[in-house]
Amino acid sequence: MREYLNQIIAIVRKDFLTEMKTRELFSSMFVFAVLVIIIFIFTVDLSITRSNEVGPGVMWVAIFFSGAIGLNRSFMLEKENGCMQGLLLTPADRTAIYFGKLISNLGFLTLMEAFILPVFMVFFNIDLLPHFFPLLLVIFLGTLGFCAIGTLLASLAANLKTRDIMLPILLYPLMVPIAIASVRMTGKILAGEPLSEMLNWMGLVLCFDIIFTGTAVMTIDHILEE
Amino acid sequence: MTLSPSSTVEPAIEVKNICKSFGFRRAVSNLSFEVQRGEFLTIFGANGAGKTTLLNILSGRTRPSSGTAKVAGFDVTEANPKMRKEIGVISHATCLYPDLSPLENLEFYAKMYGLDRPEECAEKAVEGAGLKKRRHDPVRTFSRGMLQRLTIARATLHQPSILFLDEPFTGLDPLASGALKDYLRSLHTDQRTLLMTTHDISCGLEMGDHIAVQIDGRFALMEPNNGLDPVAFESRYMNLITGGKEG
């Protein structure tokens, strides 16, 4: 078990070390997310529509769209110089590789969210601070589901020539339940409703998080095989 | 085919009737052979003969379509982590992260192999590869020879008892090639089992104590190398790959 955890930590550390040196992933994700928010700001008339109603949707679209860029890039890194082959030749369990990549992706996306939320607050003129902790929980659950299935599909798409197109095509339909639940919960939180009022939505996201992670654990062996 | 039939010890590599097809194309066809521990088998063959596919099967990266293969006593189809601890693979890909330094790359692999004191192991391996001065530079700035030395350090970091080498001399200058030969000799002296594919006949004959020629997925020839003459062997080899048949 200790070796298993060390292998997961080694993958996460390696991914963050690479990102610290290149800064490719974070910068592209952040710029893309800001662009999405700016585009919506210009297309939605906030004098007619209330920010609280349209804001959650825009925020999650920005997170999911920029997240897909990150997911694609994370496995491209492993494809360069055949590094995935090197990884698969180590005695590491395939699920350790999956969890390592999942935690890395979750970390990058969470970091991007930490930077994008203030941008979102400024552009939509919404004060998120009074709802900080419930919002944090909802964002974490939504992001976890996105990364759980996204990491699995990115590992699958990495072997395809059309990986840049295939990942969103495979990912977004599966993300619909989590996207709807996350947007609804964020809207309710911004409207000042307590978390106890949205337990159904939260249960739905949690279920999908577990299903996606379980599916990944069961299938990653076959997906990573050449 | 057996290289040393008298041996009673379990062979390092044991292949029985393996086949591998990609669609209608057969890359490996009904191949059977054994390699005893400490032996060095060189496999010659033209491009597309199935050498790389054979190495991929033996290292557990590709499943054979049929047949069985055991490496270090483990079935290659079972994706056994214990088997992966026993083997090292040097292929066309370096398997090195270009933005990380040699030290960071090897430390990462040392952790993945579960080695004790990974930092120390990586430091030692970088020094052994003669890259101490550039241990903090990103790998993408390295020359082909330096990359190959680092690739070998990566593949042998965990002291595997069996090493698979897929055309390891490709793109190396004579100096780097000589250094690699010396290193492989030292591994062979150290009783490691080596299986190497190459197009370079003189180099292959110089290194291997057994040789095989793979054509269309099967071994057309397999014999001990008792001082085979490179010129005579080359003419036999050319005869085999251009359609002539032998034993």
Short mmCIF file of C-alpha atoms in Angstrom, two decimals:
data_model
loop_
_atom_site.label_atom_id
_atom_site.label_comp_id
_atom_site.label_asym_id
_atom_site.label_seq_id
_atom_site.Cartn_x
_atom_site.Cartn_y
_atom_site.Cartn_z
CA MET A 1 0.00 0.00 0.00
CA ARG A 2 2.85 2.36 0.88
CA GLU A 3 4.50 1.67 -2.49
CA TYR A 4 1.16 2.26 -4.23
CA LEU A 5 0.75 5.65 -2.54
CA ASN A 6 4.38 6.56 -3.26
CA GLN A 7 3.78 5.83 -6.95
CA ILE A 8 0.70 8.08 -7.00
CA ILE A 9 2.63 10.85 -5.24
CA ALA A 10 5.55 10.41 -7.68
CA ILE A 11 3.23 10.92 -10.69
CA VAL A 12 1.59 13.99 -9.13
CA ARG A 13 4.98 15.45 -8.18
CA LYS A 14 6.33 14.83 -11.68
CA ASP A 15 3.32 16.50 -13.31
CA PHE A 16 3.54 19.56 -11.07
CA LEU A 17 7.32 19.77 -11.54
CA THR A 18 6.85 19.72 -15.32
CA GLU A 19 4.12 22.36 -15.08
CA MET A 20 6.28 24.59 -12.89
CA LYS A 21 8.97 24.45 -15.55
CA THR A 22 6.82 24.88 -18.65
CA ARG A 23 3.74 26.76 -17.34
CA GLU A 24 1.97 25.60 -20.50
CA LEU A 25 -1.05 23.93 -18.96
CA PHE A 26 -2.10 26.52 -16.39
CA SER A 27 -1.63 29.51 -18.66
CA SER A 28 -3.62 28.00 -21.54
CA MET A 29 -6.43 26.88 -19.23
CA PHE A 30 -6.61 30.22 -17.45
CA VAL A 31 -6.55 32.34 -20.61
CA PHE A 32 -9.23 30.16 -22.20
CA ALA A 33 -11.48 30.38 -19.13
CA VAL A 34 -11.11 34.18 -18.99
CA LEU A 35 -11.96 34.38 -22.70
CA VAL A 36 -15.12 32.32 -22.19
CA ILE A 37 -16.23 34.63 -19.36
CA ILE A 38 -15.47 37.75 -21.42
CA ILE A 39 -17.39 36.41 -24.43
CA PHE A 40 -20.45 35.74 -22.25
CA ILE A 41 -20.16 39.17 -20.64
CA PHE A 42 -20.47 40.77 -24.09
CA THR A 43 -23.23 38.48 -25.32
CA VAL A 44 -25.50 38.52 -22.25
CA ASP A 45 -27.20 41.75 -21.34
CA LEU A 46 -26.83 41.91 -17.58
CA SER A 47 -29.19 44.87 -17.35
CA ILE A 48 -32.03 42.51 -18.38
CA THR A 49 -30.79 39.18 -16.97
CA ARG A 50 -29.76 38.85 -13.35
CA SER A 51 -26.11 37.87 -12.82
CA ASN A 52 -27.12 35.25 -10.26
CA GLU A 53 -29.17 33.42 -12.89
CA VAL A 54 -26.75 33.40 -15.80
CA GLY A 55 -23.49 33.49 -13.80
CA PRO A 56 -23.37 29.85 -12.58
CA GLY A 57 -23.81 28.53 -16.13
CA VAL A 58 -21.04 30.75 -17.44
CA MET A 59 -18.74 29.77 -14.60
CA TRP A 60 -19.19 26.03 -15.20
CA VAL A 61 -18.89 26.38 -18.98
CA ALA A 62 -15.58 28.17 -18.41
CA ILE A 63 -14.42 25.44 -16.00
CA PHE A 64 -15.44 22.51 -18.22
CA PHE A 65 -14.15 23.98 -21.49
CA SER A 66 -10.79 25.01 -20.09
CA GLY A 67 -10.60 21.72 -18.16
CA ALA A 68 -10.81 19.76 -21.42
CA ILE A 69 -7.68 21.57 -22.61
CA GLY A 70 -5.90 20.50 -19.45
CA LEU A 71 -7.03 16.89 -19.74
CA ASN A 72 -5.84 16.63 -23.33
CA ARG A 73 -2.48 18.13 -22.48
CA SER A 74 -1.94 15.91 -19.44
CA PHE A 75 -1.81 12.74 -21.54
CA MET A 76 0.02 14.40 -24.41
CA LEU A 77 2.86 14.80 -21.94
CA GLU A 78 2.92 11.04 -21.42
CA LYS A 79 2.84 10.34 -25.15
CA GLU A 80 5.91 12.50 -25.81
CA ASN A 81 9.06 10.35 -26.09
CA GLY A 82 6.98 7.25 -25.28
CA CYS A 83 6.81 8.12 -21.58
CA MET A 84 3.56 6.22 -21.20
CA GLN A 85 5.38 3.13 -22.39
CA GLY A 86 8.03 3.76 -19.72
CA LEU A 87 5.32 4.16 -17.10
CA LEU A 88 3.59 0.94 -18.14
CA LEU A 89 6.87 -0.95 -17.90
CA THR A 90 7.25 -0.05 -14.24
CA PRO A 91 5.67 -2.38 -11.69
CA ALA A 92 3.14 0.32 -10.83
CA ASP A 93 -0.49 -0.76 -10.83
CA ARG A 94 -2.45 0.82 -13.69
CA THR A 95 -4.91 2.27 -11.17
CA ALA A 96 -2.00 4.07 -9.45
CA ILE A 97 -1.22 5.70 -12.81
CA TYR A 98 -4.89 6.67 -13.16
CA PHE A 99 -5.15 8.10 -9.65
CA GLY A 100 -1.86 9.96 -10.08
CA LYS A 101 -3.11 11.60 -13.26
CA LEU A 102 -6.55 12.22 -11.72
CA ILE A 103 -5.04 14.04 -8.72
CA SER A 104 -2.76 16.07 -11.01
CA ASN A 105 -5.68 17.10 -13.22
CA LEU A 106 -7.81 17.88 -10.19
CA GLY A 107 -4.97 19.97 -8.75
CA PHE A 108 -4.43 21.95 -11.96
CA LEU A 109 -8.12 22.59 -12.43
CA THR A 110 -8.63 23.59 -8.78
CA LEU A 111 -5.70 25.99 -9.07
CA MET A 112 -7.19 27.46 -12.23
CA GLU A 113 -10.56 27.82 -10.48
CA ALA A 114 -8.89 29.69 -7.61
CA PHE A 115 -7.74 32.27 -10.14
CA ILE A 116 -10.85 32.32 -12.28
CA LEU A 117 -13.36 32.87 -9.44
CA PRO A 118 -12.12 36.42 -8.64
CA VAL A 119 -12.28 37.21 -12.38
CA PHE A 120 -15.83 35.86 -12.43
CA MET A 121 -16.73 37.94 -9.33
CA VAL A 122 -15.46 41.13 -10.94
CA PHE A 123 -17.07 40.65 -14.37
CA PHE A 124 -20.46 39.46 -13.07
CA ASN A 125 -20.43 41.71 -10.03
CA ILE A 126 -21.32 38.81 -7.74
CA ASP A 127 -19.98 38.60 -4.22
CA LEU A 128 -19.01 34.96 -3.70
CA LEU A 129 -17.40 35.44 -0.28
CA PRO A 130 -20.58 35.07 1.83
CA HIS A 131 -21.20 31.71 0.11
CA PHE A 132 -17.56 30.65 0.05
CA PHE A 133 -17.63 27.26 1.84
CA PRO A 134 -20.82 25.80 0.28
CA LEU A 135 -19.57 26.97 -3.10
CA LEU A 136 -16.20 25.36 -2.46
CA LEU A 137 -17.88 22.01 -1.76
CA VAL A 138 -20.04 22.20 -4.90
CA ILE A 139 -17.11 23.22 -7.09
CA PHE A 140 -15.00 20.41 -5.65
CA LEU A 141 -17.66 17.74 -6.29
CA GLY A 142 -18.32 18.97 -9.84
CA THR A 143 -14.62 19.21 -10.64
CA LEU A 144 -13.94 15.76 -9.19
CA GLY A 145 -16.59 14.18 -11.43
CA PHE A 146 -15.26 16.04 -14.45
CA CYS A 147 -11.68 14.93 -13.75
CA ALA A 148 -12.66 11.34 -12.86
CA ILE A 149 -14.27 10.62 -16.22
CA GLY A 150 -12.09 13.15 -18.09
CA THR A 151 -8.84 11.47 -17.03
CA LEU A 152 -10.14 8.08 -18.16
CA LEU A 153 -11.34 9.42 -21.52
CA ALA A 154 -8.16 11.44 -22.03
CA SER A 155 -6.12 8.25 -21.58
CA LEU A 156 -8.34 6.61 -24.18
CA ALA A 157 -8.22 9.54 -26.61
CA ALA A 158 -4.44 9.87 -26.25
CA ASN A 159 -4.03 6.82 -28.50
CA LEU A 160 -6.18 8.30 -31.25
CA LYS A 161 -5.06 10.54 -34.08
CA THR A 162 -8.12 12.71 -33.61
CA ARG A 163 -7.62 13.04 -29.84
CA ASP A 164 -8.22 16.82 -29.78
CA ILE A 165 -11.68 16.32 -31.25
CA MET A 166 -12.51 12.97 -29.65
CA LEU A 167 -12.07 14.00 -26.03
CA PRO A 168 -14.79 16.70 -26.00
CA ILE A 169 -17.08 14.50 -28.11
CA LEU A 170 -16.77 11.66 -25.60
CA LEU A 171 -16.60 13.80 -22.48
CA TYR A 172 -19.34 16.42 -22.73
CA PRO A 173 -22.34 14.09 -23.21
CA LEU A 174 -21.25 12.11 -20.14
CA MET A 175 -20.81 15.35 -18.20
CA VAL A 176 -24.42 16.48 -18.70
CA PRO A 177 -25.80 15.21 -15.32
CA ILE A 178 -22.88 16.68 -13.37
CA ALA A 179 -23.04 19.94 -15.35
CA ILE A 180 -26.79 20.39 -14.72
CA ALA A 181 -26.49 19.54 -11.02
CA SER A 182 -23.44 21.77 -10.51
CA VAL A 183 -25.06 24.76 -12.26
CA ARG A 184 -28.30 24.31 -10.31
CA MET A 185 -26.49 24.01 -6.98
CA THR A 186 -24.28 27.03 -7.68
CA GLY A 187 -27.39 29.06 -8.62
CA LYS A 188 -29.14 28.06 -5.40
CA ILE A 189 -26.07 28.89 -3.32
CA LEU A 190 -25.78 32.32 -4.92
CA ALA A 191 -29.50 32.84 -4.21
CA GLY A 192 -28.69 32.26 -0.55
CA GLU A 193 -30.23 28.80 -0.12
CA PRO A 194 -28.60 26.45 2.41
CA LEU A 195 -26.88 23.20 1.33
CA SER A 196 -29.62 21.17 3.05
CA GLU A 197 -32.02 22.40 0.33
CA MET A 198 -30.02 20.79 -2.43
CA LEU A 199 -29.18 17.36 -1.07
CA ASN A 200 -30.77 15.64 -4.08
CA TRP A 201 -28.51 17.46 -6.51
CA MET A 202 -25.50 16.83 -4.30
CA GLY A 203 -26.35 13.13 -4.08
CA LEU A 204 -26.60 12.99 -7.86
CA VAL A 205 -23.14 14.54 -8.34
CA LEU A 206 -21.66 12.29 -5.65
CA CYS A 207 -23.19 9.22 -7.31
CA PHE A 208 -21.71 10.18 -10.67
CA ASP A 209 -18.32 10.87 -9.03
CA ILE A 210 -18.36 7.34 -7.60
CA ILE A 211 -19.64 5.73 -10.81
CA PHE A 212 -17.05 7.49 -12.96
CA THR A 213 -14.17 6.66 -10.60
CA GLY A 214 -15.35 3.05 -10.28
CA THR A 215 -15.65 2.70 -14.07
CA ALA A 216 -12.15 4.08 -14.47
CA VAL A 217 -10.67 1.67 -11.92
CA MET A 218 -12.35 -1.28 -13.66
CA THR A 219 -11.39 -0.33 -17.21
CA ILE A 220 -8.06 1.50 -17.00
CA ASP A 221 -6.07 -1.75 -17.38
CA HIS A 222 -7.61 -2.40 -20.80
CA ILE A 223 -7.53 1.23 -21.89
CA LEU A 224 -3.84 1.66 -21.18
CA GLU A 225 -2.94 -1.60 -22.91
CA GLU A 226 -1.55 -1.11 -26.41
CA MET B 1 14.24 -23.96 -30.64
CA THR B 2 16.39 -24.15 -27.51
CA LEU B 3 19.72 -22.45 -27.08
CA SER B 4 21.12 -24.57 -24.23
CA PRO B 5 19.04 -27.75 -24.04
CA SER B 6 21.18 -29.34 -21.33
CA SER B 7 20.22 -26.73 -18.73
CA THR B 8 17.82 -27.85 -15.98
CA VAL B 9 17.31 -24.36 -14.51
CA GLU B 10 14.12 -22.56 -15.53
CA PRO B 11 14.92 -20.52 -18.63
CA ALA B 12 14.91 -16.73 -18.43
CA ILE B 13 12.70 -16.57 -21.51
CA GLU B 14 10.43 -19.38 -22.65
CA VAL B 15 8.29 -18.89 -25.73
CA LYS B 16 5.85 -21.52 -26.98
CA ASN B 17 3.99 -21.21 -30.28
CA ILE B 18 3.24 -17.51 -29.97
CA CYS B 19 1.47 -15.71 -32.77
CA LYS B 20 0.51 -12.08 -33.04
CA SER B 21 -1.71 -10.68 -35.76
CA PHE B 22 -2.70 -7.11 -36.51
CA GLY B 23 -5.81 -7.50 -38.61
CA PHE B 24 -4.90 -9.88 -41.42
CA ARG B 25 -1.16 -9.25 -41.05
CA ARG B 26 0.83 -11.71 -38.96
CA ALA B 27 3.70 -10.00 -37.17
CA VAL B 28 4.80 -13.04 -35.15
CA SER B 29 4.06 -16.49 -36.45
CA ASN B 30 4.17 -19.66 -34.36
CA LEU B 31 7.43 -18.80 -32.65
CA SER B 32 9.00 -21.08 -30.01
CA PHE B 33 12.37 -20.69 -28.33
CA GLU B 34 14.11 -20.55 -24.97
CA VAL B 35 16.87 -18.33 -23.65
CA GLN B 36 18.72 -19.51 -20.56
CA ARG B 37 19.78 -17.16 -17.77
CA GLY B 38 22.96 -15.25 -18.56
CA GLU B 39 22.70 -15.74 -22.32
CA PHE B 40 22.84 -12.97 -24.90
CA LEU B 41 20.58 -13.55 -27.89
CA THR B 42 20.86 -11.28 -30.89
CA ILE B 43 17.94 -11.26 -33.30
CA PHE B 44 18.53 -10.05 -36.84
CA GLY B 45 15.77 -9.30 -39.28
CA ALA B 46 14.64 -6.90 -41.95
CA ASN B 47 12.21 -4.08 -41.18
CA GLY B 48 8.75 -5.50 -40.54
CA ALA B 49 10.06 -8.96 -39.64
CA GLY B 50 8.27 -8.78 -36.28
CA LYS B 51 11.27 -8.13 -33.99
CA THR B 52 9.75 -5.18 -32.15
CA THR B 53 6.41 -6.98 -31.81
CA LEU B 54 8.25 -9.94 -30.28
CA LEU B 55 9.96 -7.62 -27.75
CA ASN B 56 6.64 -5.93 -27.01
CA ILE B 57 5.08 -9.32 -26.27
CA LEU B 58 7.97 -10.43 -24.08
CA SER B 59 7.92 -7.19 -22.09
CA GLY B 60 4.16 -7.53 -21.52
CA ARG B 61 3.20 -4.48 -23.56
CA THR B 62 1.33 -6.43 -26.22
CA ARG B 63 -0.74 -9.57 -25.75
CA PRO B 64 0.03 -12.45 -28.10
CA SER B 65 -2.93 -13.61 -30.23
CA SER B 66 -2.13 -17.19 -29.24
CA GLY B 67 0.58 -19.23 -27.56
CA THR B 68 2.36 -18.68 -24.25
CA ALA B 69 5.47 -16.83 -23.21
CA LYS B 70 7.19 -16.79 -19.84
CA VAL B 71 9.78 -14.24 -18.80
CA ALA B 72 11.67 -14.75 -15.53
CA GLY B 73 9.14 -17.48 -14.80
CA PHE B 74 6.11 -15.19 -15.16
CA ASP B 75 3.44 -15.43 -17.82
CA VAL B 76 3.71 -12.28 -19.94
CA THR B 77 -0.06 -12.02 -20.40
CA GLU B 78 -0.74 -11.67 -16.69
CA ALA B 79 0.73 -8.14 -16.42
CA ASN B 80 2.60 -9.22 -13.32
CA PRO B 81 4.35 -6.36 -11.49
CA LYS B 82 6.96 -8.89 -10.27
CA MET B 83 7.84 -9.63 -13.89
CA ARG B 84 8.18 -5.93 -14.66
CA LYS B 85 10.65 -5.63 -11.79
CA GLU B 86 12.79 -8.30 -13.46
CA ILE B 87 12.94 -6.71 -16.91
CA GLY B 88 14.39 -3.59 -18.45
CA VAL B 89 13.47 -2.34 -21.92
CA ILE B 90 15.44 -0.09 -24.21
CA SER B 91 13.34 0.71 -27.26
CA HIS B 92 13.17 3.39 -29.92
CA ALA B 93 11.49 5.70 -27.42
CA THR B 94 13.59 7.20 -24.65
CA CYS B 95 10.65 7.23 -22.20
CA LEU B 96 12.16 10.38 -20.68
CA TYR B 97 10.26 13.57 -19.84
CA PRO B 98 11.88 16.27 -21.98
CA ASP B 99 11.29 19.17 -19.58
CA LEU B 100 12.72 17.38 -16.57
CA SER B 101 16.41 16.97 -15.79
CA PRO B 102 18.14 13.54 -15.82
CA LEU B 103 18.09 13.54 -12.04
CA GLU B 104 14.35 14.30 -11.88
CA ASN B 105 13.59 11.71 -14.56
CA LEU B 106 15.53 8.95 -12.87
CA GLU B 107 14.26 9.86 -9.41
CA PHE B 108 10.73 9.58 -10.77
CA TYR B 109 11.39 6.14 -12.25
CA ALA B 110 13.18 5.02 -9.07
CA LYS B 111 10.03 5.86 -7.12
CA MET B 112 7.84 4.08 -9.64
CA TYR B 113 10.01 0.97 -9.26
CA GLY B 114 9.72 1.27 -5.48
CA LEU B 115 13.49 1.51 -4.94
CA ASP B 116 14.88 2.46 -1.54
CA ARG B 117 16.47 5.93 -1.39
CA PRO B 118 15.36 6.99 -4.91
CA GLU B 119 17.35 10.25 -4.83
CA GLU B 120 20.57 8.35 -4.15
CA CYS B 121 19.78 5.76 -6.86
CA ALA B 122 19.11 8.52 -9.39
CA GLU B 123 22.28 10.38 -8.46
CA LYS B 124 24.34 7.21 -8.83
CA ALA B 125 22.75 6.30 -12.16
CA VAL B 126 23.28 9.80 -13.60
CA GLU B 127 26.91 9.62 -12.56
CA GLY B 128 27.20 6.15 -14.10
CA ALA B 129 25.81 7.49 -17.37
CA GLY B 130 28.52 10.17 -17.38
CA LEU B 131 26.00 13.00 -17.15
CA LYS B 132 26.92 14.41 -13.75
CA LYS B 133 27.84 17.83 -15.15
CA ARG B 134 24.45 18.16 -16.88
CA ARG B 135 22.31 16.51 -14.24
CA HIS B 136 20.17 19.63 -13.77
CA ASP B 137 19.69 20.47 -17.48
CA PRO B 138 16.41 19.63 -19.21
CA VAL B 139 16.63 16.37 -21.12
CA ARG B 140 15.32 18.00 -24.33
CA THR B 141 18.67 19.81 -24.70
CA PHE B 142 20.61 16.51 -24.85
CA SER B 143 22.27 14.93 -27.89
CA ARG B 144 21.23 11.48 -29.20
CA GLY B 145 24.21 9.81 -27.52
CA MET B 146 23.50 11.44 -24.17
CA LEU B 147 19.84 10.51 -24.43
CA GLN B 148 20.74 6.91 -25.19
CA ARG B 149 23.04 6.75 -22.15
CA LEU B 150 20.27 8.16 -19.99
CA THR B 151 17.75 5.75 -21.50
CA ILE B 152 20.00 2.84 -20.57
CA ALA B 153 20.39 4.26 -17.07
CA ARG B 154 16.60 4.45 -16.82
CA ALA B 155 16.10 0.91 -18.08
CA THR B 156 18.71 -0.58 -15.73
CA LEU B 157 17.96 1.60 -12.69
CA HIS B 158 16.22 -1.27 -10.89
CA GLN B 159 18.95 -3.80 -11.76
CA PRO B 160 16.79 -6.02 -14.00
CA SER B 161 17.95 -9.58 -14.58
CA ILE B 162 16.63 -9.54 -18.16
CA LEU B 163 17.17 -6.72 -20.62
CA PHE B 164 15.37 -6.25 -23.93
CA LEU B 165 17.12 -3.99 -26.41
CA ASP B 166 15.41 -2.87 -29.61
CA GLU B 167 18.04 -1.63 -32.05
CA PRO B 168 19.97 0.20 -29.34
CA PHE B 169 22.81 1.29 -31.64
CA THR B 170 20.61 3.27 -34.05
CA GLY B 171 21.83 6.83 -34.48
CA LEU B 172 24.87 6.49 -32.22
CA ASP B 173 28.31 7.74 -33.26
CA PRO B 174 31.24 5.26 -33.02
CA LEU B 175 32.28 6.60 -29.62
CA ALA B 176 28.81 6.27 -28.09
CA SER B 177 28.37 2.93 -29.82
CA GLY B 178 31.66 1.66 -28.32
CA ALA B 179 30.61 2.81 -24.85
CA LEU B 180 27.26 1.05 -25.21
CA LYS B 181 28.98 -2.17 -26.30
CA ASP B 182 31.24 -2.03 -23.24
CA TYR B 183 28.26 -1.50 -21.00
CA LEU B 184 26.31 -4.38 -22.52
CA ARG B 185 29.37 -6.63 -22.17
CA SER B 186 29.60 -5.73 -18.49
CA LEU B 187 25.93 -6.64 -18.04
CA HIS B 188 26.51 -9.93 -19.85
CA THR B 189 29.54 -10.70 -17.67
CA ASP B 190 27.29 -9.92 -14.72
CA GLN B 191 25.11 -12.92 -15.79
CA ARG B 192 22.18 -10.78 -16.98
CA THR B 193 20.08 -12.17 -19.79
CA LEU B 194 20.05 -9.94 -22.86
CA LEU B 195 17.84 -10.09 -25.92
CA MET B 196 18.78 -7.57 -28.60
CA THR B 197 17.37 -6.86 -32.03
CA THR B 198 19.61 -5.18 -34.57
CA HIS B 199 20.29 -4.66 -38.27
CA ASP B 200 24.01 -4.27 -37.65
CA ILE B 201 25.48 -7.69 -38.40
CA SER B 202 29.03 -7.13 -37.19
CA CYS B 203 27.84 -5.53 -33.97
CA GLY B 204 25.21 -8.21 -33.38
CA LEU B 205 27.70 -11.03 -33.92
CA GLU B 206 30.24 -9.29 -31.72
CA MET B 207 27.80 -9.00 -28.82
CA GLY B 208 25.54 -12.07 -28.90
CA ASP B 209 26.55 -15.55 -27.82
CA HIS B 210 23.51 -16.85 -29.69
CA ILE B 211 21.97 -15.50 -32.86
CA ALA B 212 18.62 -15.77 -34.59
CA VAL B 213 17.25 -14.45 -37.85
CA GLN B 214 13.58 -13.49 -37.88
CA ILE B 215 11.73 -13.45 -41.19
CA ASP B 216 8.00 -12.91 -41.58
CA GLY B 217 7.41 -13.38 -37.87
CA ARG B 218 9.27 -16.67 -37.47
CA PHE B 219 12.87 -17.66 -36.77
CA ALA B 220 14.47 -18.86 -39.99
CA LEU B 221 17.70 -19.54 -38.14
CA MET B 222 18.78 -19.89 -34.52
CA GLU B 223 22.19 -21.10 -33.43
CA PRO B 224 25.04 -20.52 -30.99
CA ASN B 225 27.56 -17.94 -32.07
CA ASN B 226 30.85 -19.82 -31.96
CA GLY B 227 32.92 -17.13 -33.63
CA LEU B 228 30.76 -16.78 -36.73
CA ASP B 229 32.48 -14.95 -39.55
CA PRO B 230 30.58 -11.67 -40.21
CA VAL B 231 31.18 -11.81 -43.98
CA ALA B 232 30.05 -15.41 -44.33
CA PHE B 233 27.09 -14.79 -42.02
CA GLU B 234 26.05 -11.70 -43.92
CA SER B 235 25.86 -13.66 -47.15
CA ARG B 236 23.75 -16.36 -45.39
CA TYR B 237 21.57 -13.65 -43.90
CA MET B 238 21.05 -11.93 -47.24
CA ASN B 239 20.22 -15.27 -48.78
CA LEU B 240 17.61 -15.88 -46.08
CA ILE B 241 15.92 -12.52 -46.24
CA THR B 242 15.85 -12.45 -50.03
CA GLY B 243 13.93 -15.71 -50.16
CA GLY B 244 16.41 -18.57 -49.87
CA LYS B 245 15.65 -21.14 -47.16
CA GLU B 246 17.88 -22.64 -44.52
CA GLY B 247 17.36 -25.35 -41.87
#
